[in-house]
Amino acid sequence: MNVTAIQGPGGRWMIPPDCKESMDRTLIGLKGPLKTPIAAGHPSMNLLLRKTFDLYANVRPCVSIEGYKTPYTDVDLVTIRENTEGEYSGIEHIIVDGVVQSIKLITEDASRRIAEYAFEYARNNQRNSVTAVHKANIMRMSDGLFLRKCREVAENFKDVKFTEMYLDTVCLNMVQDPTQFDVLVMPNLYGDILSDLCAGLIGGLGVTPSGNIGANGVAIFESVHGTAPDIAGLDMANPTALLLSAVMMLRHMGMHDYGKKIETACFDTIRDKKVLTGDLGGKSKCSEFTEEICRRVRDMD
Amino acid sequence: MASNVWRSMLSHVVGAAKRPTVCFRRGLQTVTLIPGDGIGPEISVAVMKIFESAKVPIQWEERNVTAIQGPGGRWMIPPDCKESMDRTLIGLKGPLKTPIAAGHPSMNLLLRKTFDLYANVRPCVSIEGYKTPYTDVDLVTIRENTEGEYSGIEHIIVDGVVQSIKLITEDASRRIAEYAFEYARNNQRNSVTAVHKANIMRMSDGLFLRKCREVAENFKDVKFTEMYLDTVCLNMVQDPTQFDVLVMPNLYGDILSDLCAGLIGGLGVTPSGNIGANGVAIFESVHGTAPDIAGLDMANPTALLLSAVMMLRHMGMHDYGKKIETACFDTIRDKKVLTGDLGGKSKCSEFTEEICRRVRDMD
């Protein structure tokens, strides 16, 4: 399926109708990287997808990969980012010459929705706690509203521990001891920052999975790295991020056994260090790395 | 365009003229000392002892900053504190306890507004002997501290919908950018990186970025780069050595300065300085008051001491700063006399005495 933007009647940009029809029917999508249009006249495709399917939750599980060395060994957390409002509402104005304002919007509905998703995710994935990340000491009304909704939703999920922490304190603690964190839920900008910070802890965007949950049952899983045009078509790419996103997708669909099998084959391959793509420190081709994982999967039967 | 350059050059010259030159009246410069609460008084005593061992030509003027209500009910810092700071222009401050339901704004906020402390500066350098996952951190975060996301302007639009306003102005952006480049030049740093999200916040962060680019034109000896905030975070935890001086608006600075403090070991070992518009500079430790160990001779004075070293450098007393900093780092690296938070069993006074001893031995 292709998502190149097209202009519909009235000049409004939209994703191709056949892509929309497919997603509405299948409800599950797996997506690779899209190139960012510069001066193409239309908004980013990621933004179009987000709005078309109301993808309100961006979910990134960050788990340390044995064999892929980073300064951290035991990371196992999930960032859940509200992806429709907050600081990214895009509402900006010039007040007078040299003075600009940018508006951050927080609504009760969006805050409740993301909090509910976070607690349900925690429950469905046997996670112990959910931490709301905020700056309500400074942004008393906006982050205060977000926090209040999280607290209210927490009341309905007594089996999951609920904590709150300032964003700056989270960052301070995250780089000293990430094992203290489990599921983190937060508004848009904080989520943008924290999800990338956490991806860095486990080795970067090349090995990090990501999922986007929409309002009407749609879910799109995607790798969040770039298109890497310099190595495209040269059989050098590392498919790990997209593969782990596909594993996330299998779990979302309830196919836990398949997900576990594929994830294990992938992690075992990386840990063994015999067949690794260039970015993982090896010399193998993408097809060789892929075949190694296939071999391990077949051997598991 | 030309008039902007002229205005910028003029303010640069004026700013330099306003900056205090080291003034050895009778051989001593006066510094306002605000010990603060909790462990504040004991770590202040530690710093004073170490300075005495190094024979630093400074005299301390102690002041208290408990908020008082002036005529008309407006909250302000005590007049004798303001008078002292306006005269000495240099302050060293310990941690202040945060008032809960005290009816007045935070003291840090009052100080910031009273002295227009527009730049928050945190040098983060890895401390040999204090193990963290990173070994070679050497960067500086420079945070615009007056506007941005922390303007405090919020409204309920309708029930259940709240807006919070982020303000970016040309003047504040230019001012912080100029400070960052001047800092880089004065401290022999190679590059300044503007941290932003102008791809999403095109107008506000776009304005900030434009000002940084304009100021960069006047500092061709310093390399200028730009990077998205999320990319900075992603890269920072993988390889912090790629960063040098970072300049950014308020919220991003709040996050990044704490992230970087975490890289070198936390707030207990991180120095901080606040630069004001009229030549005032206040250096402070940014950890809490630690009431549970206050008065028990257990506190670690490193953060306040390193802030005092930053202060000495700001005052042009580089040799004294280097001496004290070396004694402190050597003590930590040796690992024989360390406070509890550094993994040792020594008292604050023992740790302090060890640094004093090393300082005296250097003469």
Coordinates of C-alpha atoms in Angstrom, one line a residue, chain A residues 71-72 87-88 92-95 97-109 135 138-143 145 167-169 171-172 175-176 189-190 192-193 196-197 199-201 203-205, chain B residues 133-134 149-150 154-157 159-171 197 200-205 207 229-231 233-234 237-238 251-252 254-255 258-259 261-263 265-267:
Chain A
P71 CA 25.9 2.1 28.8
Y72 CA 22.7 0.4 30.1
E87 CA 2.4 21.6 22.5
Y88 CA 2.0 20.3 19.0
E92 CA 1.0 30.1 16.8
H93 CA 0.6 33.9 16.4
I94 CA 2.7 37.0 16.1
I95 CA 1.5 39.3 18.9
D97 CA 6.7 42.6 16.0
G98 CA 9.3 40.4 17.8
V99 CA 6.8 38.7 20.1
V100 CA 5.4 35.3 19.2
Q101 CA 3.1 33.0 21.1
S102 CA 2.6 29.3 20.7
I103 CA -0.5 27.7 22.3
K104 CA -0.4 24.4 24.1
L105 CA -3.8 22.8 24.4
I106 CA -4.7 20.1 27.0
T107 CA -8.3 18.7 27.0
E108 CA -10.0 16.5 29.5
D109 CA -11.1 14.0 26.8
K135 CA 5.3 19.8 34.9
I138 CA 4.9 25.2 36.5
M139 CA 2.0 24.6 34.2
R140 CA -0.6 24.3 36.9
M141 CA -3.7 24.4 34.7
S142 CA -2.7 22.5 31.6
D143 CA -0.5 19.8 33.1
L145 CA -5.7 18.9 34.1
L167 CA 9.7 15.6 33.6
D168 CA 13.1 17.0 34.6
T169 CA 13.3 14.6 37.5
C171 CA 15.3 12.7 32.9
L172 CA 17.7 13.2 35.8
V175 CA 20.1 8.4 32.8
Q176 CA 21.3 7.3 36.2
L189 CA 6.1 17.2 23.7
Y190 CA 7.3 15.3 26.8
D192 CA 8.5 13.2 21.9
I193 CA 11.5 13.9 24.1
D196 CA 13.7 9.4 21.8
L197 CA 15.7 9.5 25.1
A199 CA 15.4 4.8 22.4
G200 CA 18.9 6.1 22.9
L201 CA 19.3 4.1 26.0
G203 CA 20.8 1.7 21.1
G204 CA 18.9 4.2 18.9
L205 CA 16.1 4.3 16.4
Chain B
P133 CA 27.9 5.2 32.7
Y134 CA 29.7 8.1 31.0
E149 CA 6.9 27.8 28.2
Y150 CA 7.2 29.1 31.7
E154 CA -2.8 29.8 31.3
H155 CA -6.6 29.9 30.6
I156 CA -9.6 27.7 30.8
I157 CA -11.2 28.0 27.3
D159 CA -15.0 23.4 30.5
G160 CA -12.4 20.6 30.0
V161 CA -10.2 22.6 27.6
V162 CA -7.1 24.5 28.9
Q163 CA -4.6 26.5 27.0
S164 CA -1.0 27.4 28.1
I165 CA 0.8 30.1 26.3
K166 CA 4.5 29.9 25.4
L167 CA 6.0 33.3 24.6
I168 CA 9.2 33.8 22.6
T169 CA 10.5 37.3 22.1
E170 CA 13.2 38.6 19.8
D171 CA 14.9 40.4 22.6
K197 CA 11.7 22.2 17.8
I200 CA 6.9 21.8 14.8
M201 CA 6.8 25.2 16.5
R202 CA 7.7 27.1 13.4
M203 CA 7.0 30.6 14.6
S204 CA 8.1 30.5 18.2
D205 CA 11.1 28.3 18.0
L207 CA 12.1 33.1 16.0
L229 CA 15.6 18.6 21.0
D230 CA 14.5 15.0 20.5
T231 CA 17.6 14.3 18.4
C233 CA 18.3 13.6 23.7
L234 CA 18.7 10.5 21.5
V237 CA 22.6 9.3 26.0
Q238 CA 24.6 7.4 23.3
L251 CA 11.5 24.3 29.1
Y252 CA 14.1 22.5 26.9
D254 CA 15.0 22.7 32.2
I255 CA 14.9 19.2 30.8
D258 CA 18.8 18.0 34.5
L259 CA 19.5 15.2 31.9
A261 CA 23.4 16.6 35.5
G262 CA 22.3 13.0 35.6
L263 CA 25.1 12.0 33.1
G265 CA 26.2 11.9 38.7
G266 CA 23.3 14.1 39.7
L267 CA 22.4 17.3 41.4

